[in-house]
Coordinates of C-alpha atoms and ligand atoms in Angstrom, one line a residue:
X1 CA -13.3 -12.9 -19.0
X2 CA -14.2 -11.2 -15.4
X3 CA -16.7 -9.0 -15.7
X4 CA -14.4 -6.2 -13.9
X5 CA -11.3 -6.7 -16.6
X6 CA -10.4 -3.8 -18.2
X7 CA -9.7 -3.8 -22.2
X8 CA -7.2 -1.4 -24.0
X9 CA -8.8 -0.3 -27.5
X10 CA -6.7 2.1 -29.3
X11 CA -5.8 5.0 -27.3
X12 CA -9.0 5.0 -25.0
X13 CA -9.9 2.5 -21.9
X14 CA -13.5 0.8 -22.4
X15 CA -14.9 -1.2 -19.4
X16 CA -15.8 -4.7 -20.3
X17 CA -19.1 -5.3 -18.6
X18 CA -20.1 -8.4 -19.4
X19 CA -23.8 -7.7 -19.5
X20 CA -23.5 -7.9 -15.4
X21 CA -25.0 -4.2 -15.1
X22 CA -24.9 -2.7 -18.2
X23 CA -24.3 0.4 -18.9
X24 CA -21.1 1.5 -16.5
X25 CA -21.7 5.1 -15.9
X26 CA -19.1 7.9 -14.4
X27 CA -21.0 9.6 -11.9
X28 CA -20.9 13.0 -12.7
X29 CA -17.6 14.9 -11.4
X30 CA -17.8 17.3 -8.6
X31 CA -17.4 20.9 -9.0
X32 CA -13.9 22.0 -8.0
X33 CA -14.8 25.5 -7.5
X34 CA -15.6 23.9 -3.5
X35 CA -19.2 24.2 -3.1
X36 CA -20.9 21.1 -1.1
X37 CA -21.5 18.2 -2.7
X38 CA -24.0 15.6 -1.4
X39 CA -23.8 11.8 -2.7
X40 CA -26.6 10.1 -2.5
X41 CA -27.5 6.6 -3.0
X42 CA -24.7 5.1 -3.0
X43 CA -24.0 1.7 -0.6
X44 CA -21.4 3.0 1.6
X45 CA -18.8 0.7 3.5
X46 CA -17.6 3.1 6.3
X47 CA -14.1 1.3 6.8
X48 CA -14.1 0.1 10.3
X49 CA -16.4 -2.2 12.1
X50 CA -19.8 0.0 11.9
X51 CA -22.2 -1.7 9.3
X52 CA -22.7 -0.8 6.0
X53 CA -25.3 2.4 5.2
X54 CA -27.0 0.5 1.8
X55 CA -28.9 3.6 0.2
X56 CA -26.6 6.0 2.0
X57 CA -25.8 9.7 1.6
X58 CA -22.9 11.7 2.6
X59 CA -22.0 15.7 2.2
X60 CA -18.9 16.8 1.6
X61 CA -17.5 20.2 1.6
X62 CA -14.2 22.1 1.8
X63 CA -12.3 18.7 0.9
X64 CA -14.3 17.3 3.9
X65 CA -16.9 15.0 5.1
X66 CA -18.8 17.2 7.0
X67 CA -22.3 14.7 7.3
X68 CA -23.4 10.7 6.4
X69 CA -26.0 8.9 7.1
X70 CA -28.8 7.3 5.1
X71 CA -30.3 9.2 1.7
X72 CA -33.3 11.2 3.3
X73 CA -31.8 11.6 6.2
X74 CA -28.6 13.7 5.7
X75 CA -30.1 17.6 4.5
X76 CA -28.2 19.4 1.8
X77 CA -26.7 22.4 2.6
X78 CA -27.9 25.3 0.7
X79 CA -26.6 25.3 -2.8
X80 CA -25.4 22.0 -2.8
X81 CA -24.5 19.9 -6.2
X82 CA -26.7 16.4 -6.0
X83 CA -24.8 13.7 -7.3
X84 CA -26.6 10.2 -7.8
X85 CA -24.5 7.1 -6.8
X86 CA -27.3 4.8 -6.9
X87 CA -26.2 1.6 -7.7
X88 CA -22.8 1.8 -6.6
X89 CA -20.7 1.2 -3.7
X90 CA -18.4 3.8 -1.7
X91 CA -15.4 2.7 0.1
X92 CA -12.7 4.9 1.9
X93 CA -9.5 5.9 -0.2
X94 CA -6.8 2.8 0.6
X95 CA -3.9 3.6 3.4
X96 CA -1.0 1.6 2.6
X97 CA 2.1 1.7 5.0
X98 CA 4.5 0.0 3.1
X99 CA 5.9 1.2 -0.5
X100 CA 9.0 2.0 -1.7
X101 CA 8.1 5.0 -3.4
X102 CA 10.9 7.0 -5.9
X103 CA 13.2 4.4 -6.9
X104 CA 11.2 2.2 -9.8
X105 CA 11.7 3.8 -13.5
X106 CA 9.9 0.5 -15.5
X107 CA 13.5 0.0 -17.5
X108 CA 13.3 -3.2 -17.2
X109 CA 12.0 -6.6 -15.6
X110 CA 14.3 -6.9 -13.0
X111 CA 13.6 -3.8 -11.6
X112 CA 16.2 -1.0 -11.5
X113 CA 16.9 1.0 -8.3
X114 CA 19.2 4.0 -8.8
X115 CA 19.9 7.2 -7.2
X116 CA 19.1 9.3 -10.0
X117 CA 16.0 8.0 -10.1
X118 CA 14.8 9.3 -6.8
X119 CA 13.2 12.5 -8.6
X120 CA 10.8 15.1 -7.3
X121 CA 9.0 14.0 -10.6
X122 CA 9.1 9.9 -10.3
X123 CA 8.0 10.3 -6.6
X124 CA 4.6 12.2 -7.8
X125 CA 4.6 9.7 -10.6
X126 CA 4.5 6.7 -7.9
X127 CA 1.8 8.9 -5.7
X128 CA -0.4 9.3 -8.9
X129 CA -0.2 5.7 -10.0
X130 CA -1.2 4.9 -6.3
X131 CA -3.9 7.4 -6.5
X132 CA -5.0 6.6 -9.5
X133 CA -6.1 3.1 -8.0
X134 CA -7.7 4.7 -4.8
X135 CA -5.1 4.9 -2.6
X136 CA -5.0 8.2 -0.6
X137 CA -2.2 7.9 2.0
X138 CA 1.3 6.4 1.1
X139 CA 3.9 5.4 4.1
X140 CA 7.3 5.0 2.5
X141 CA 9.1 1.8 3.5
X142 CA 11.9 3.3 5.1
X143 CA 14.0 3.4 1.8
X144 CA 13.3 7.2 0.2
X145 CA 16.1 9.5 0.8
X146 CA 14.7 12.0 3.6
X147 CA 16.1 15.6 2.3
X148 CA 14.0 14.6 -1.1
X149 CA 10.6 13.3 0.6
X150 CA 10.5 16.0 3.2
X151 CA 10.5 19.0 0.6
X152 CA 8.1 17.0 -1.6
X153 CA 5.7 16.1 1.9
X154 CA 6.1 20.1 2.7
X155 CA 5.4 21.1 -0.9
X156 CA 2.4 18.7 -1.0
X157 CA 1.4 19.9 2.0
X158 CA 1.3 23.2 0.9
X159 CA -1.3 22.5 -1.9
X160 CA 1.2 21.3 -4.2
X161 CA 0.6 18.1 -6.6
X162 CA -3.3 17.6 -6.2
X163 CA -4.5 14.3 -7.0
X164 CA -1.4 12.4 -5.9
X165 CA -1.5 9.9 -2.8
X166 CA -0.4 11.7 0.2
X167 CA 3.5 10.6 1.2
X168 CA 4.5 10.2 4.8
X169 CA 7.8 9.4 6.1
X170 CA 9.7 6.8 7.6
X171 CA 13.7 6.4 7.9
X172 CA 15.7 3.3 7.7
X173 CA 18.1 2.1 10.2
X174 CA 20.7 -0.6 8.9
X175 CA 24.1 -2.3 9.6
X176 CA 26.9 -0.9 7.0
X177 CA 25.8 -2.6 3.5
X178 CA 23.1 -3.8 4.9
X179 CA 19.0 -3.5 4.8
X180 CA 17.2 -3.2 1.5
X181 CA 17.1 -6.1 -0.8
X182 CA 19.8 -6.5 -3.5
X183 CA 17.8 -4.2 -6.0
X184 CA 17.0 -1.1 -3.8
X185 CA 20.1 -1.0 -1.9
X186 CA 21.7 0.4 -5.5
X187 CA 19.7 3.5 -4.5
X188 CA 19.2 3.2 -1.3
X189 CA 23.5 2.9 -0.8
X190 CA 24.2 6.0 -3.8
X191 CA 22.1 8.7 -1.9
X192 CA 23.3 7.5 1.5
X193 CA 19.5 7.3 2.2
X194 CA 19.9 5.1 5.6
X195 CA 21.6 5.8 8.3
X196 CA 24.5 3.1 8.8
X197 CA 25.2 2.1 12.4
X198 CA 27.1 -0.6 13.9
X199 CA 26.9 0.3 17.6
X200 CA 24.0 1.0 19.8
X201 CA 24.9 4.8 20.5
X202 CA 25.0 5.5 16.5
X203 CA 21.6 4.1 16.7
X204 CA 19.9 6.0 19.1
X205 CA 22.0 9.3 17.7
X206 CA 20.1 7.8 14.4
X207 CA 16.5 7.8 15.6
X208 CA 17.4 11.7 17.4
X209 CA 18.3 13.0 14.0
X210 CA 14.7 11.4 12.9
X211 CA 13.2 13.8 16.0
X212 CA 14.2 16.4 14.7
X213 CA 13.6 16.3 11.5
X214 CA 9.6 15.4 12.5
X215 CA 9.9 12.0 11.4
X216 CA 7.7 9.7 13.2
X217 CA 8.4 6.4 11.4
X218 CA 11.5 4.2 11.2
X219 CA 12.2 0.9 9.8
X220 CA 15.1 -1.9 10.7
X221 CA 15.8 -5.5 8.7
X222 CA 16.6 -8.1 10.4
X223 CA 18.2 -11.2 9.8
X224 CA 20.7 -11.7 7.3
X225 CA 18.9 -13.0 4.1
X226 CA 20.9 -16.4 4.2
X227 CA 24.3 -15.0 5.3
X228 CA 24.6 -12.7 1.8
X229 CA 24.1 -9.7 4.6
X230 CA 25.2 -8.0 7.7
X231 CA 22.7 -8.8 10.5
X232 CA 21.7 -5.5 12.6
X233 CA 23.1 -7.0 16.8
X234 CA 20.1 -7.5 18.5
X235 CA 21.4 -4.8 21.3
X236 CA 21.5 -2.1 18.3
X237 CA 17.8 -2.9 17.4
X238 CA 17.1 -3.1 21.0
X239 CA 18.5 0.7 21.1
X240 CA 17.0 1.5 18.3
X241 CA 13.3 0.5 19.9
X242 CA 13.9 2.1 23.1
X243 CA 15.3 5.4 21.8
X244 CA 12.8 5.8 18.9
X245 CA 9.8 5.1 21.7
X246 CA 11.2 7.4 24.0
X247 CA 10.8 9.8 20.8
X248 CA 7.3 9.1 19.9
X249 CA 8.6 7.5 16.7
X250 CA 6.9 3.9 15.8
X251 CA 9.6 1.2 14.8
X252 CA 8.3 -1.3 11.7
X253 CA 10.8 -4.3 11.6
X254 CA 11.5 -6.4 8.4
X255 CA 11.9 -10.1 9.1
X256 CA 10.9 -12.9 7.2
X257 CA 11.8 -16.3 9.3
X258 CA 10.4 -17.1 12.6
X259 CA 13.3 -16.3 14.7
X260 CA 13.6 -13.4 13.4
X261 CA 10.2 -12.3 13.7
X262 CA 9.9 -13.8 17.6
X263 CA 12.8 -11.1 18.7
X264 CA 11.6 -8.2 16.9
X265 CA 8.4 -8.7 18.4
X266 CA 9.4 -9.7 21.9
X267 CA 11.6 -6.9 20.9
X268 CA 8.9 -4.2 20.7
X269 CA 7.9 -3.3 17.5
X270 CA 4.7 -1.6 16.4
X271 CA 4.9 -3.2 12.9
X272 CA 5.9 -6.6 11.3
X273 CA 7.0 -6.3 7.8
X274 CA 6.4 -9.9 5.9
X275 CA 5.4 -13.2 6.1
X276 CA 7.2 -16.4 7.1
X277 CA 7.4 -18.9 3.9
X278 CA 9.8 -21.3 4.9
X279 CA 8.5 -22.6 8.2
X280 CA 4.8 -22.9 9.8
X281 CA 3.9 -20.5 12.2
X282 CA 4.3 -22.3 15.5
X283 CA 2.5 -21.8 18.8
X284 CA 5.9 -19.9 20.5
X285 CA 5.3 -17.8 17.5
X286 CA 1.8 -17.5 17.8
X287 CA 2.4 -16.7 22.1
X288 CA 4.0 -14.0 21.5
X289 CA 1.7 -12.6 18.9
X290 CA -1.3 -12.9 21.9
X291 CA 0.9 -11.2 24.0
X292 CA 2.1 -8.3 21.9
X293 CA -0.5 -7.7 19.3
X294 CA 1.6 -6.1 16.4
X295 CA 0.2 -4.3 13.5
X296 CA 1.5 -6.7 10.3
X297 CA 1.8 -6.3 6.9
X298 CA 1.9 -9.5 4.6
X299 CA 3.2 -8.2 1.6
X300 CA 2.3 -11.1 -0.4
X301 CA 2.9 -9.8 -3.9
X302 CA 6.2 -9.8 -4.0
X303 CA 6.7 -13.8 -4.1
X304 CA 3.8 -14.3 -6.0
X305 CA 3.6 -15.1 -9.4
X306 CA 2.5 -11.9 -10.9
X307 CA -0.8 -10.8 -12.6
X308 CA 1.4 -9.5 -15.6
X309 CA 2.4 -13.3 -16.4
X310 CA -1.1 -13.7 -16.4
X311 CA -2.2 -10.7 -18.5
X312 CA -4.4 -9.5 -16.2
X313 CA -6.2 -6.6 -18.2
X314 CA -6.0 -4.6 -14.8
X315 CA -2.7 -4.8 -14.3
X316 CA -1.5 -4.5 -17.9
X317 CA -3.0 -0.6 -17.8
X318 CA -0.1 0.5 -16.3
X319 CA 2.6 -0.7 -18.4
X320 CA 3.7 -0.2 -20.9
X321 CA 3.9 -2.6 -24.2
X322 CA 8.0 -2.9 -23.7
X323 CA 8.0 -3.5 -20.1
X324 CA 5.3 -6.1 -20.2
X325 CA 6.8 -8.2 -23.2
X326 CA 10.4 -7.6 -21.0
X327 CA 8.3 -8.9 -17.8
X328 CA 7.0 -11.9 -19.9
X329 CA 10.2 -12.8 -21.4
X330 CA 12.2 -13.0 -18.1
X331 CA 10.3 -12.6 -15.0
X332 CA 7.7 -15.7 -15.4
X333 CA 9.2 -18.7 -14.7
X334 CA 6.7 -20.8 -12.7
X335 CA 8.0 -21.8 -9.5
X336 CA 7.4 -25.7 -8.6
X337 CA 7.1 -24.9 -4.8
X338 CA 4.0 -22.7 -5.7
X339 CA 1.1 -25.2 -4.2
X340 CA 3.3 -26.1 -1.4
X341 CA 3.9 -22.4 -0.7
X342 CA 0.1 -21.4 -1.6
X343 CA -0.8 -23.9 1.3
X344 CA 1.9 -22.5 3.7
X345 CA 1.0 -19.0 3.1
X346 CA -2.8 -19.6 3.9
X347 CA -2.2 -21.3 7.1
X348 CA 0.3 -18.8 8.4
X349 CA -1.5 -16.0 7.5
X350 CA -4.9 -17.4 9.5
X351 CA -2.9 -18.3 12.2
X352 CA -1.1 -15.0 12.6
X353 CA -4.5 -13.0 12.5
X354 CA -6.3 -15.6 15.0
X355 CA -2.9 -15.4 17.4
X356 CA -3.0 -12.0 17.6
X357 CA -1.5 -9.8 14.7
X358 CA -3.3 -6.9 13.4
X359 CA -3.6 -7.0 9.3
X360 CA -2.5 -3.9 7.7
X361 CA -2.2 -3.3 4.2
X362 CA 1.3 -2.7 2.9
X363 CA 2.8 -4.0 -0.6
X364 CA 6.2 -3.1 -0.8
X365 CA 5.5 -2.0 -4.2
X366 CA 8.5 -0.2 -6.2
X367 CA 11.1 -3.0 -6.0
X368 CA 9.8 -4.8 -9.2
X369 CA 7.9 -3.3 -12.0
X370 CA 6.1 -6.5 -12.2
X371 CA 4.1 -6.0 -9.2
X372 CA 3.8 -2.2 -9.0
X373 CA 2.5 1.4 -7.2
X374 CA -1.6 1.0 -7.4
X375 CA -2.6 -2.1 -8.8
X376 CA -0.8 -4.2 -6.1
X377 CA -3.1 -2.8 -3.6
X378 CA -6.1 -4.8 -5.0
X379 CA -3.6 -7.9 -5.0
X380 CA -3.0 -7.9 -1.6
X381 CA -6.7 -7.4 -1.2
X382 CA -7.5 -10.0 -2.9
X383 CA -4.9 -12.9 -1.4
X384 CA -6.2 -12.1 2.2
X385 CA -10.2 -13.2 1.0
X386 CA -8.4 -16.1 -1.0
X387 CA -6.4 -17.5 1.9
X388 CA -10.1 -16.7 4.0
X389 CA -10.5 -13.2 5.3
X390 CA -14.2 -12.0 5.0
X391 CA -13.8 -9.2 2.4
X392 CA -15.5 -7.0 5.3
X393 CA -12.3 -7.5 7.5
X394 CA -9.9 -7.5 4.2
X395 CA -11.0 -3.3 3.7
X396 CA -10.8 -2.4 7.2
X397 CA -7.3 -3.9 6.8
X398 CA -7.0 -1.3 3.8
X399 CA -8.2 1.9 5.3
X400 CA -9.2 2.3 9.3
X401 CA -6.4 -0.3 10.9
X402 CA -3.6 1.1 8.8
X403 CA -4.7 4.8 9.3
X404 CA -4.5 3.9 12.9
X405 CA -1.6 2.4 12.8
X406 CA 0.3 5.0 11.8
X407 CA -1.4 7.6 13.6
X408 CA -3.3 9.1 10.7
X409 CA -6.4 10.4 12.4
X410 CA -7.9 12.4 9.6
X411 CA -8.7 9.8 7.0
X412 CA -9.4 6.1 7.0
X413 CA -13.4 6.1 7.8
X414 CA -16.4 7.8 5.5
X415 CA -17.1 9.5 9.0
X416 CA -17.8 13.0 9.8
X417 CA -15.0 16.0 9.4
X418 CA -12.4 13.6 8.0
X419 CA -10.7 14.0 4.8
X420 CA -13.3 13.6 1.6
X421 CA -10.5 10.5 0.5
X422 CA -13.1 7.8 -1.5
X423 CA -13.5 5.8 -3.8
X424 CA -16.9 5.0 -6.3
X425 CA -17.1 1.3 -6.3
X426 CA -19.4 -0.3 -10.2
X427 CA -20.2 -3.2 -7.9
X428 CA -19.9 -4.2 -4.0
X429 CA -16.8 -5.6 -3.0
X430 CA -18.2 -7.4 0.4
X431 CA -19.9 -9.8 -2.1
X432 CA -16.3 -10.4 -4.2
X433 CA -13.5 -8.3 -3.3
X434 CA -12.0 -8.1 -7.0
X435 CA -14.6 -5.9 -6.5
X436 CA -12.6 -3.2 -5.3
X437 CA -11.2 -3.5 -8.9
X438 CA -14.2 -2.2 -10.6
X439 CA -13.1 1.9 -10.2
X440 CA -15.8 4.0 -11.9
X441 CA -13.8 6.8 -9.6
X442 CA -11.7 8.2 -6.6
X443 CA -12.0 11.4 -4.9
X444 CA -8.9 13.1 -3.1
X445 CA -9.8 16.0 -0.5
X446 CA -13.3 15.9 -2.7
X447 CA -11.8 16.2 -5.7
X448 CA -12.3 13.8 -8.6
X449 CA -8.7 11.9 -9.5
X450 CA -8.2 12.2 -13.3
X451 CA -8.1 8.5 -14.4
X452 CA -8.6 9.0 -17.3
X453 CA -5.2 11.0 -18.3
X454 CA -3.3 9.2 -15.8
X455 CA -3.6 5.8 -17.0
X456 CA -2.8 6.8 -20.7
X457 CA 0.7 8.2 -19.3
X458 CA 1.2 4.6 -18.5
X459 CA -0.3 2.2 -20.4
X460 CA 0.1 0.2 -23.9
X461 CA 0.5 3.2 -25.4
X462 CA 2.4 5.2 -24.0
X463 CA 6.1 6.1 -24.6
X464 CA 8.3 2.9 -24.8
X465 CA 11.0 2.9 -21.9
X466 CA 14.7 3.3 -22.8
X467 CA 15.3 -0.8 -23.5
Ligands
LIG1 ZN1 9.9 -3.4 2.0

């Protein structure tokens, strides 16, 4: 058994150790009437390229970082709560920028995408299941219906739902019955959720109405997902570009074959969605990645075979006993093309990064309950160290880059005055990144996440779902 696998006994969560260093301890909550805090001890990964503090010390105060450096030489402000993190390791809170939060209900193994779903109440559900794994900042993948994600962003914004991932906003742009994948497009398609368009003036009249509404995100699909779909023109995406950058709004493109992904980038787009399976990435390809330098997420997860048909303790948590023997009795066929895709899948993904493309974390989590809001996070984590990413480059792919890329300038970093968004690491992730597993706690705005009751919403023992 890893020494990071989590065991279910009963109603209560016990942390295997394995004897690797012993006792795991919670560090002591903060105080949430809002005094300062200072951590100290602790290793702390900042998040970008600046090295690691090893017996570091941070303050934080007002739901803000407001000092770090190394223990002795950051003072505590008067009054301040000590809090000893020796022996463990602090990381940023993860920024993932592609989810598709609201939509998911863990019915069944298939996954079930329907209007009535897209809740108030299921979207804090997804933002506390993301949270709950250390993952502070939540871009919706274009697929959320806007009059439901802006009253919850305002409402969150306000003060509303503490401890959940913060959600920000992106639209969807697609060709009539066309876009999401054959599961979300049931709810995508029911709450009229994208904006349909088949000629370039409905497009750019699209990305306005995103303007106005202070949307500064928008996603397109391309291609035609082996003529089952409308294909968006390339003039409409072309329109689409050009108006949403005159707008300040950043365009993320789905494509998944190389053609595909050569226009959208010679195209303009700030963010790749996917990675090619069926084809090696060639050098025309990896041209026009040198010349454009895109942000790009992998979102591996989806194609792989999940941790769930493995019973990975970690991954089990969340789910509940009906939904995992559903998952196991119909969502584990091994696929014969795995090696062959394994080897494709490490190759393109080096060659993308050394070409040009800028790693971002995204998981297009909330399409299958198989591969889900929180736990997929440390998956896609994990596959960039396995097909050769030094775990060092794999987190600032998790936090800084992504914050970056989507403009978020307040979190991302264990830096001065930015948001107190971290998490408490049992053991260092630059030596294994599964690592980044081993959650002894996560801090939103300073304030301690409740894992503890989150996690037994979901898990073994929780309410069965409906089949
Ligand atoms: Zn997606």
């Amino acid at each position: 058994m890893q020494p990071w696998t989590w065991r279910v006994a009963g109603t209560g969560l016990l942390l295997v150790t394995a004897g690797v260093l012993g006792v795991s301890s919670q560090p002591r909550p903060a105080p949430t009437t809002g005094g300062p805090v200072l951590y100290e001890g602790a290793r702390v990964i900042i998040g970008d390229e600046r090295p690691t503090i090893d017996d570091g010390a941070f303050v934080v105060a007002g739901g803000r970082i407001t000092a770090v450096g190394r223990r002795g030489e950051v003072t505590a402000p008067a009054g301040a709560t000590r809090v000893d993190l020796s022996g463990k390791t602090v990381m940023p809170a993860i920024v993932n920028i592609h989810a598709h939060v609201g939509y998911e209900k863990y019915l069944e193994a298939e996954g079930l995408s329907r209007g009535e779903h897209f809740t108030e109440a299921n979207l804090l559900d997804h933002l506390y299941r993301e949270a709950a794994f250390g993952v502070g900042s939540m871009l919706d993948a274009g697929s959320g219906a806007l009059p439901v994600t802006q009253k919850f962003q305002s409402d969150q914004r306000a003060g509303r739902f503490p401890g959940a991932a913060r959600l920000h906003l992106m639209g969807g742009i697609v060709p009539v019955q066309g876009g999401p994948d054959h599961i979300l497009i049931q709810g995508t398609r029911a709450l009229g959720a994208n904006y349909e368009v088949t000629r370039s003036p409905e497009a750019r009249t699209a990305v306005q109405d995103l303007k106005a509404k202070g949307v500064r995100h928008v996603k397109i699909w391309l291609g035609d997902r082996n003529g089952t779909y409308p294909a968006m023109p390339h003039e409409v995406y072309d329109a689409v570009i050009d108006e949403a950058h005159k707008a300040g709004i950043a365009v993320h493109a789905h494509a998944t074959n190389l053609r595909d992904q050569k226009d959208a980038i010679r195209a303009g787009i700030d963010v790749l969605v996917h990675t090619v399976q069926n084809a090696p990435v060639d050098d025309e390809l990896a041209a026009v990645l040198a010349e454009k330098r895109p942000y790009w997420t992998t979102v591996f997860g989806l194609g792989d075979r999940s941790e769930v048909c493995d019973r990975n303790p970690f991954v089990l948590q969340v789910l509940s006993a009906a939904i995992v023997s559903d998952i196991l009795a119909t969502d584990c066929r091994p696929n014969p093309n795995a090696a062959v895709r394994e080897q494709r899948l490490k190759a393109n993904f080096m060659k993308m990064i050394a070409s040009g493309a800028r790693l971002v974390l995204g998981t297009d989590a909330g399409v299958w309950p198989r591969y889900t809001f929180g736990t997929a996070d440390h998956h896609e984590l994990q596959r960039y160290v396995e097909f050769g990413l030094p775990p060092a480059q794999a987190i600032i792919a998790a936090t800084s880059r992504p914050a970056e890329a989507i403009g978020l300038t307040d979190v991302g970093v264990i830096a001065n005055d930015r948001r107190a968004d971290f998490l408490v690491l049992d053991a260092n992730p630059l030596d294994d990144i599964r690592n980044t597993r081993r959650i002894a706690a996560v801090y939103l705005d300073g304030a301690a996440v409740d894992r503890a009751a989150l996690l037994a919403r979901w898990g073994p023992a929780a309410g069965t779902p409906a089949r």
